[in-house]
Coordinates of C-alpha atoms and ligand atoms in Angstrom, one line a residue:
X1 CA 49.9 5.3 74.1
X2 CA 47.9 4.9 77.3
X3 CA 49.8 3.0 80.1
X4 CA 47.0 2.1 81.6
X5 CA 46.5 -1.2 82.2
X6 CA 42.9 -2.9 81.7
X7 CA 43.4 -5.9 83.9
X8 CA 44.6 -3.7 86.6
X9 CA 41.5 -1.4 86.6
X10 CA 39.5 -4.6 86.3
X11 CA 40.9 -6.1 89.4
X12 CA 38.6 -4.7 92.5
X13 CA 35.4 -4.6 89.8
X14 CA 32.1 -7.0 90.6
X15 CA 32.0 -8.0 86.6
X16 CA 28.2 -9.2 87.2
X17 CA 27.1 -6.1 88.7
X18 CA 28.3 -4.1 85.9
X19 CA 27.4 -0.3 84.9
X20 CA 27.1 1.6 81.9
X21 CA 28.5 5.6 81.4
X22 CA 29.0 7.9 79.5
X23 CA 28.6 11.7 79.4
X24 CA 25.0 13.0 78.8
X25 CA 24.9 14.5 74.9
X26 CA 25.6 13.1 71.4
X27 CA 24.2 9.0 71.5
X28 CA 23.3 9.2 75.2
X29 CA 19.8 8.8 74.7
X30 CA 20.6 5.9 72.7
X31 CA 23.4 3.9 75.0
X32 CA 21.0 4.1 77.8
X33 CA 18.6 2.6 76.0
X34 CA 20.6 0.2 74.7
X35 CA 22.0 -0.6 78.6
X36 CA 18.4 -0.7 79.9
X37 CA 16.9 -3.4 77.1
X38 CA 20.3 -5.4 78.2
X39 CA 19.8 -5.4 81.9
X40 CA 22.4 -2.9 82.4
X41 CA 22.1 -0.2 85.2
X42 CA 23.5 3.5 83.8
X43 CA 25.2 6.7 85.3
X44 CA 24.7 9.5 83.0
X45 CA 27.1 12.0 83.6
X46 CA 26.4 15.5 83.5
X47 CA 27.3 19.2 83.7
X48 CA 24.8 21.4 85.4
X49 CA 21.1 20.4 85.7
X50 CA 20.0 18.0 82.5
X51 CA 17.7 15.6 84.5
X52 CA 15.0 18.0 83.2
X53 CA 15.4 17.1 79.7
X54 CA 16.7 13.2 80.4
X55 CA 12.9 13.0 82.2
X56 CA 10.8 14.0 79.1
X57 CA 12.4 10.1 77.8
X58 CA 11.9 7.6 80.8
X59 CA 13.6 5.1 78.2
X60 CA 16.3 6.8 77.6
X61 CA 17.5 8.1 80.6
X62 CA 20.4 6.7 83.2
X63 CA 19.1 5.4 86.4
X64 CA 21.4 7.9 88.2
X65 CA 23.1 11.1 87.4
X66 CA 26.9 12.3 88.5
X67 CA 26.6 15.8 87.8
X68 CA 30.1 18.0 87.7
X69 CA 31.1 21.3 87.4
X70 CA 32.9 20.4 83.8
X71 CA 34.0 17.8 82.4
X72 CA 37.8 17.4 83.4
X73 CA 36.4 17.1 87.1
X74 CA 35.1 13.3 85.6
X75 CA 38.7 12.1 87.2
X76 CA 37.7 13.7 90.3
X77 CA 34.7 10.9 90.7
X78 CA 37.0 7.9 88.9
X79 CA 37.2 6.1 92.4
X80 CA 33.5 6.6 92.9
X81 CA 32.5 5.2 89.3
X82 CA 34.9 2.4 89.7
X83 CA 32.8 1.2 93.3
X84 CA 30.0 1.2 90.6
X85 CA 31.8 -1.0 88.3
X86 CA 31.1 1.7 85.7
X87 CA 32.3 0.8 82.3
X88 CA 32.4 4.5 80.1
X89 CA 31.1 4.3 76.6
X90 CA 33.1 7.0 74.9
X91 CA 30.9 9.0 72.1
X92 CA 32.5 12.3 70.2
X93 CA 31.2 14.9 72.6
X94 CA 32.8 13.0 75.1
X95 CA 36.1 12.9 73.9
X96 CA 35.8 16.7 72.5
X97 CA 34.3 18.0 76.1
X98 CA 37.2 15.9 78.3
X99 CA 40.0 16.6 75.3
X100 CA 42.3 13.9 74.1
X101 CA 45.1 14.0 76.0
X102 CA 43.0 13.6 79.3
X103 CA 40.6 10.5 77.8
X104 CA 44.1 8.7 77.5
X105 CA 44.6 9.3 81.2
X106 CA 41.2 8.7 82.2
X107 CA 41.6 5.4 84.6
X108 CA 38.4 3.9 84.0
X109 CA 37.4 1.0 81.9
X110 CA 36.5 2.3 78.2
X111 CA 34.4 0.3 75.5
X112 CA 36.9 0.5 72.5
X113 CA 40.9 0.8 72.1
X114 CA 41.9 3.8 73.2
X115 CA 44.8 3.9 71.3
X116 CA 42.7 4.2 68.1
X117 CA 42.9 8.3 69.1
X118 CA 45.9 8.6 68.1
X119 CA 45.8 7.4 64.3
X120 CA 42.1 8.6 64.0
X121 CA 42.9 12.5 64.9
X122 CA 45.8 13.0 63.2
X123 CA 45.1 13.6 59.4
X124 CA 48.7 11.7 58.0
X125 CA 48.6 9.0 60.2
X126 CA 45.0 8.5 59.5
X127 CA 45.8 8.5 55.4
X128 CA 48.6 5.8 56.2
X129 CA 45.9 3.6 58.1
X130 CA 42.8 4.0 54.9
X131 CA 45.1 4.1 52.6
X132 CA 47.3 1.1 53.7
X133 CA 43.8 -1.1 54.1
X134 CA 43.6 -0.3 50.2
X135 CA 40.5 2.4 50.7
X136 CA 40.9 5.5 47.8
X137 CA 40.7 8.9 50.1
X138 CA 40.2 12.3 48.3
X139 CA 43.3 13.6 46.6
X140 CA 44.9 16.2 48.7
X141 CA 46.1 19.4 48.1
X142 CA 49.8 20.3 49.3
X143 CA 50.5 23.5 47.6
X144 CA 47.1 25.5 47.4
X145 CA 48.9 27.1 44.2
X146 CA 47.8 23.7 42.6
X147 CA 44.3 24.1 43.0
X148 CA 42.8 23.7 39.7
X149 CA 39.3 22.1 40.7
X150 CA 37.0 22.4 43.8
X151 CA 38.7 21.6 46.8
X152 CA 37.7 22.0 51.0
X153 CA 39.5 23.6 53.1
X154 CA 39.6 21.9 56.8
X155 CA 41.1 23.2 59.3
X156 CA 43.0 21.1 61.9
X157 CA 40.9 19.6 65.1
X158 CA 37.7 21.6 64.1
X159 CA 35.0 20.1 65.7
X160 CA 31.8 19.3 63.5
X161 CA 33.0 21.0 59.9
X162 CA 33.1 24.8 61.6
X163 CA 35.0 26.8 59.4
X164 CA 35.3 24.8 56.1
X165 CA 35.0 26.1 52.6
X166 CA 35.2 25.6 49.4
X167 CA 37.6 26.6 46.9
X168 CA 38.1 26.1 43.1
X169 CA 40.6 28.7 42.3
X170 CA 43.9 29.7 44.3
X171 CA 42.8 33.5 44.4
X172 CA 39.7 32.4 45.9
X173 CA 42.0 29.9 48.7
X174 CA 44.1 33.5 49.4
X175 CA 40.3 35.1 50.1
X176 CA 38.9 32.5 52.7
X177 CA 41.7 31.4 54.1
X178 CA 42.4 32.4 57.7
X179 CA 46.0 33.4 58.6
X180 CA 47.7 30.9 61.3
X181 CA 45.1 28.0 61.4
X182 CA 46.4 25.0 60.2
X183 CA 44.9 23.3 57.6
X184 CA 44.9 20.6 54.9
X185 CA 43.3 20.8 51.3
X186 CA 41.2 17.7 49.7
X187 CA 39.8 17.5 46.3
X188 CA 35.9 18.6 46.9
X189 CA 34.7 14.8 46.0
X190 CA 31.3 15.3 43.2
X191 CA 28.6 12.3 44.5
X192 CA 26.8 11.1 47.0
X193 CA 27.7 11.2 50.7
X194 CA 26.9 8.0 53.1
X195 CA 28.3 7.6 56.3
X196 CA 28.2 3.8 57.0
X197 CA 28.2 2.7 60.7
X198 CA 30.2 -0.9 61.4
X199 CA 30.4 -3.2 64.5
X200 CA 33.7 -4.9 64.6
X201 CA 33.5 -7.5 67.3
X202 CA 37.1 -9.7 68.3
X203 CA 35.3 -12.1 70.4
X204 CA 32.0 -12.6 68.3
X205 CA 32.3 -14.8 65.2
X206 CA 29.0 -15.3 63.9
X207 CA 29.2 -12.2 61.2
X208 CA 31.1 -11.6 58.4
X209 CA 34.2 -13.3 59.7
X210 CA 37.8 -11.9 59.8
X211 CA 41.0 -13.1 60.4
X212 CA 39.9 -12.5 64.5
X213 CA 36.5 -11.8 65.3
X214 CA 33.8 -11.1 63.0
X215 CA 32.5 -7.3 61.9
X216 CA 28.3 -6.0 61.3
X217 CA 26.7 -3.4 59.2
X218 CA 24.3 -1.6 61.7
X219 CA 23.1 1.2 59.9
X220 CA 24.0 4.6 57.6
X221 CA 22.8 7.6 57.6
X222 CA 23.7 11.0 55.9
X223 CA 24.3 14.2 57.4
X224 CA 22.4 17.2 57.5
X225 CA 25.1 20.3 57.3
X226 CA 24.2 23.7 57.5
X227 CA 24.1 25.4 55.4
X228 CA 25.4 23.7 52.4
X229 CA 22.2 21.1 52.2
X230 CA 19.4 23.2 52.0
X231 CA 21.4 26.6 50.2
X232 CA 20.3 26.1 47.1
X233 CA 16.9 27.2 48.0
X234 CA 18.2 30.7 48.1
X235 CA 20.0 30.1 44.7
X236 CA 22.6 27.8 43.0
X237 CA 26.0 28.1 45.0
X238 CA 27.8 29.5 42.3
X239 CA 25.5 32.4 42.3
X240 CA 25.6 33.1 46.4
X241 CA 29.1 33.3 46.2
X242 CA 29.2 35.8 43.7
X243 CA 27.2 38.0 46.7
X244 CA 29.7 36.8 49.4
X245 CA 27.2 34.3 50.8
X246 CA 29.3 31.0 51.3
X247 CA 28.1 27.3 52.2
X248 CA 29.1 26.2 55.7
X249 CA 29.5 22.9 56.6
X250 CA 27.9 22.6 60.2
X251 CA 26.1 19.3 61.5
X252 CA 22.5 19.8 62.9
X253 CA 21.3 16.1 62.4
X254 CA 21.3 12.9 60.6
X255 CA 19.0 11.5 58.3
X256 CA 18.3 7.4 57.7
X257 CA 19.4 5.5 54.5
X258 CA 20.0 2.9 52.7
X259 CA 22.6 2.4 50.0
X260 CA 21.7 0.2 46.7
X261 CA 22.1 -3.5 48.1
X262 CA 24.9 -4.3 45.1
X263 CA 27.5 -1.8 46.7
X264 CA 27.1 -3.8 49.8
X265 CA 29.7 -6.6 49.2
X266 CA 32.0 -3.2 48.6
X267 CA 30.8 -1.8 52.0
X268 CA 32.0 -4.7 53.6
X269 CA 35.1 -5.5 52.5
X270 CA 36.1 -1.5 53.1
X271 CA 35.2 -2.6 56.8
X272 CA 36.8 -5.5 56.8
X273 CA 40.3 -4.1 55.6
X274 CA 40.0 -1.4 57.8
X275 CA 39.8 -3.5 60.5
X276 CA 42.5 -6.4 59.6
X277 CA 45.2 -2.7 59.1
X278 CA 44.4 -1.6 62.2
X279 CA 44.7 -5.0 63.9
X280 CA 48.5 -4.6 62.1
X281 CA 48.7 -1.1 63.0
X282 CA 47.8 -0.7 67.1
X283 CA 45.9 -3.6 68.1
X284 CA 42.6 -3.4 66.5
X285 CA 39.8 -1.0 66.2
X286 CA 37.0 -2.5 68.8
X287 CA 33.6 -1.9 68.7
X288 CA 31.2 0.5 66.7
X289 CA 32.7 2.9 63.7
X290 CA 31.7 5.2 61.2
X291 CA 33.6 5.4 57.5
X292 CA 32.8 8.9 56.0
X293 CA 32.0 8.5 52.2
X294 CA 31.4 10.0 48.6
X295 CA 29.8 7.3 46.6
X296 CA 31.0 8.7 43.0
X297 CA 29.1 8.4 39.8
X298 CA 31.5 5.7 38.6
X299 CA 29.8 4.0 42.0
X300 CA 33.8 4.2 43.5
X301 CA 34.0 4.9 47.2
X302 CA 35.8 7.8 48.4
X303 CA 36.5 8.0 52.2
X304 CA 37.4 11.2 53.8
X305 CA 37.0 10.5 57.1
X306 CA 36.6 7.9 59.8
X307 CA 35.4 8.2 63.1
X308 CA 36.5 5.5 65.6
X309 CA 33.5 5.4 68.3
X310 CA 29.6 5.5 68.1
X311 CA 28.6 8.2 65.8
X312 CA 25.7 10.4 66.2
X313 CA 24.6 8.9 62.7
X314 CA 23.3 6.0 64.7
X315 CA 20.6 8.0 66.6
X316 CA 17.8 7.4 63.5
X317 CA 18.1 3.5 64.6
X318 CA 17.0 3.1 68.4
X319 CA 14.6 0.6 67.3
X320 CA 17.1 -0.7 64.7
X321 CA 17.8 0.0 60.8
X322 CA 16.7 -2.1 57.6
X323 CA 20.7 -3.7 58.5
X324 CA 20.4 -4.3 62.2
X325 CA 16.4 -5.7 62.1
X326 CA 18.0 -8.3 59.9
X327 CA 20.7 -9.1 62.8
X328 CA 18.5 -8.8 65.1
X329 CA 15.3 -7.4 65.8
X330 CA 15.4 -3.8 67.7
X331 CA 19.0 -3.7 67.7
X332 CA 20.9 0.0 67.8
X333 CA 24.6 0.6 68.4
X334 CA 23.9 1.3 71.5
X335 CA 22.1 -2.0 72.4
X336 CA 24.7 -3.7 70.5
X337 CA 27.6 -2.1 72.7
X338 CA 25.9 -3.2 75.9
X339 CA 25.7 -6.7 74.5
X340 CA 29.4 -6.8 73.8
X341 CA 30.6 -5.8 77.2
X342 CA 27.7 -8.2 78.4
X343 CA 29.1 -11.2 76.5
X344 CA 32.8 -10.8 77.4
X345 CA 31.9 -10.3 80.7
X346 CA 30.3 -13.9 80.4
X347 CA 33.0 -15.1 78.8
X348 CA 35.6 -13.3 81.4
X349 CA 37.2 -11.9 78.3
X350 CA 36.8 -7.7 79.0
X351 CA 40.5 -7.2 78.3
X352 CA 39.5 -7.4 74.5
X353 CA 37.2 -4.9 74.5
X354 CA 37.7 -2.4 77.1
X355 CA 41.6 -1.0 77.3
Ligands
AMP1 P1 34.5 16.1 58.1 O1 34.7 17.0 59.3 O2 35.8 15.7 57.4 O3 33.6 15.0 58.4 O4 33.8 17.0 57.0 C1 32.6 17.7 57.2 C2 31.7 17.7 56.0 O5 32.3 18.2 54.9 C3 31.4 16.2 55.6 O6 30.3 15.7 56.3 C4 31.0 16.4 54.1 O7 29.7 16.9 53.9 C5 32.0 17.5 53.7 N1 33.3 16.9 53.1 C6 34.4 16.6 53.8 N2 35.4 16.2 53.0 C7 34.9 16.2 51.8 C8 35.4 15.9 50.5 N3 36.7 15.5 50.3 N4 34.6 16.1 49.4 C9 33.3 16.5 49.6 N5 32.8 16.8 50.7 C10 33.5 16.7 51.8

């Protein structure tokens, strides 16, 4: 639990002169933008020369740069972000790059509930949070002796699918596997993967209302892994394998979609529960976040993952998705986040967003 108390590191800031931050990689592009078309000023904060490549997109890069030597010198600057009035917009890289236990610490006002970290990055306390909001999650494994249909193979805290495979037999488990890593098993889920990005606002009602607040559909996207998507143009998977050549599960990109509009109602009310548990749970998940699925061919939704922040996902929609256009025209994540902090600031009610 942080013990870091909002209202404290609220006190000395200038709330109509605020900034927006976050590290330079993953949705950058897109939170600056976002900022910008919302009258927000921007730090981007950066190891080593990236102005370079920040310069090639005049909309999408932060009107200054804090460049450090890595990312854990970030608490090195805090006193200098918070004479900005910064405001950091945490995205995965960011949290990855500065590690968990440090984002906790970090004593800077963050979009979002930090706490959220906690039940998102460990794989049983996540279960008891999707399962306990009534979603179905892949079956999982405990004994990989019981493996009597495809399954995947994760192992703990890796970032981005690195190291994953698939199994279907136990003799083929004991031929992956790598000794010492910790890892859990899921049922290898047959159907069609969206990754559906939500908005879940507590101070904005006009949406589809909850028992607090009110929650969006921006957008979805799916996920380009290598080299399980494009494989098959070598051969079928079954065959590669035979010849020691085995899928990997790596992101590269994302690629826009939409979902058939009758699964929506589903869509929504998998947000919605999610939400109301984790108001239950620690408070509430606030802001933008992504619910990993397997759409099955009985048209069931299977969610393996959840990520609790911005998701890269979003990037396909800087000028806005077939959802957001009809919120709002032009309307990404990112522009959406800058709105947020914009409205509570109006409303003098950035406790409920930032912790
Ligand atoms: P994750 O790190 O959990 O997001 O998993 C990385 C990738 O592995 C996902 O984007 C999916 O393509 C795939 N994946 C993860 N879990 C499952 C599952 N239970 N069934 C099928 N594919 C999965």
């Amino acid at each position: 639990m942080t013990k870091l108390d909002i209202n404290d590191m609220l006190t000395s800031y200038d709330k109509k002169n605020l900034t927006i931050a976050t590290v330079c990689s993953h949705s950058s592009l897109q939170i600056f933008n976002g900022a910008r078309k919302e009258g927000f000023k921007t730090i981007g904060i950066a190891v080593g020369e990236k102005k370079k490549y920040y310069d090639a997109f005049p909309l999408g890069k932060p009107d200054e740069f804090l460049t450090v030597n890595n990312y854990k010198d970030i608490f090195k600057y805090s006193n200098e972000l918070k004479e900005k009035n910064a405001i950091i917009i945490p995205h995965g890289s960011f949290v990855e790059y500065l590690g968990a236990d440090n984002f906790l610490k970090l004593d800077i006002p963050t979009f979002g509930n930090r706490n959220v970290l906690l039940w998102e990055s460990d794989r049983n306390k996540e279960r008891v949070w999707l399962e306990g909001a009534g979603l179905t999650m892949p079956e999982e494994i405990k004994n990989p002796k019981d493996i009597d249909k495809p399954v995947i193979v994760k192992y703990h805290g890796a970032k981005g699918g690195k190291g994953f495979f698939i199994a279907k037999t136990y003799d083929e488990f004991l031929r992956r596997i790598k000794k010492g890593k910790p890892y859990t098993i899921q049922e290898f889920v047959m159907g069609t993967r969206y990754y559906l990005h939500y908005f879940y606002s507590p101070i904005y009602d006009d949406a589809f209302k909850l028992s607090k607040g009110s929650l969006q559909l921006l957008s979805m996207d799916r996920r380009d892994e290598t080299t399980i998507d494009e494989v098959q143009r070598l051969g079928s998977i079954a065959e590669l394998e035979e010849i020691g050549i085995h899928p990997t599960f790596v992101v590269t990109g994302n690629i826009p979609i939409v979902m058939r509009e009758s699964l929506l109602p589903k869509v929504f009310d998998m947000g919605a529960a999610v939400v109301e548990e984790s108001l239950s749970l620690f408070g509430g998940i606030i802001g933008s976040f992504c619910l990993e699925t397997v759409v099955t061919e009985e048209l069931e939704f299977k969610v393996f993952e959840i990520s609790a922040r911005i998701v890269a996902g979003t990037n396909p929609y800087i000028f806005g998705s077939p959802y957001s256009e009809l919120i709002q025209p032009d309307l990404s994540t990112g522009r959406r986040i800058a709105q947020e902090i914009k409205l509570a600031a109006k409303k003098n009610l950035l406790e409920k967003i930032l912790t």
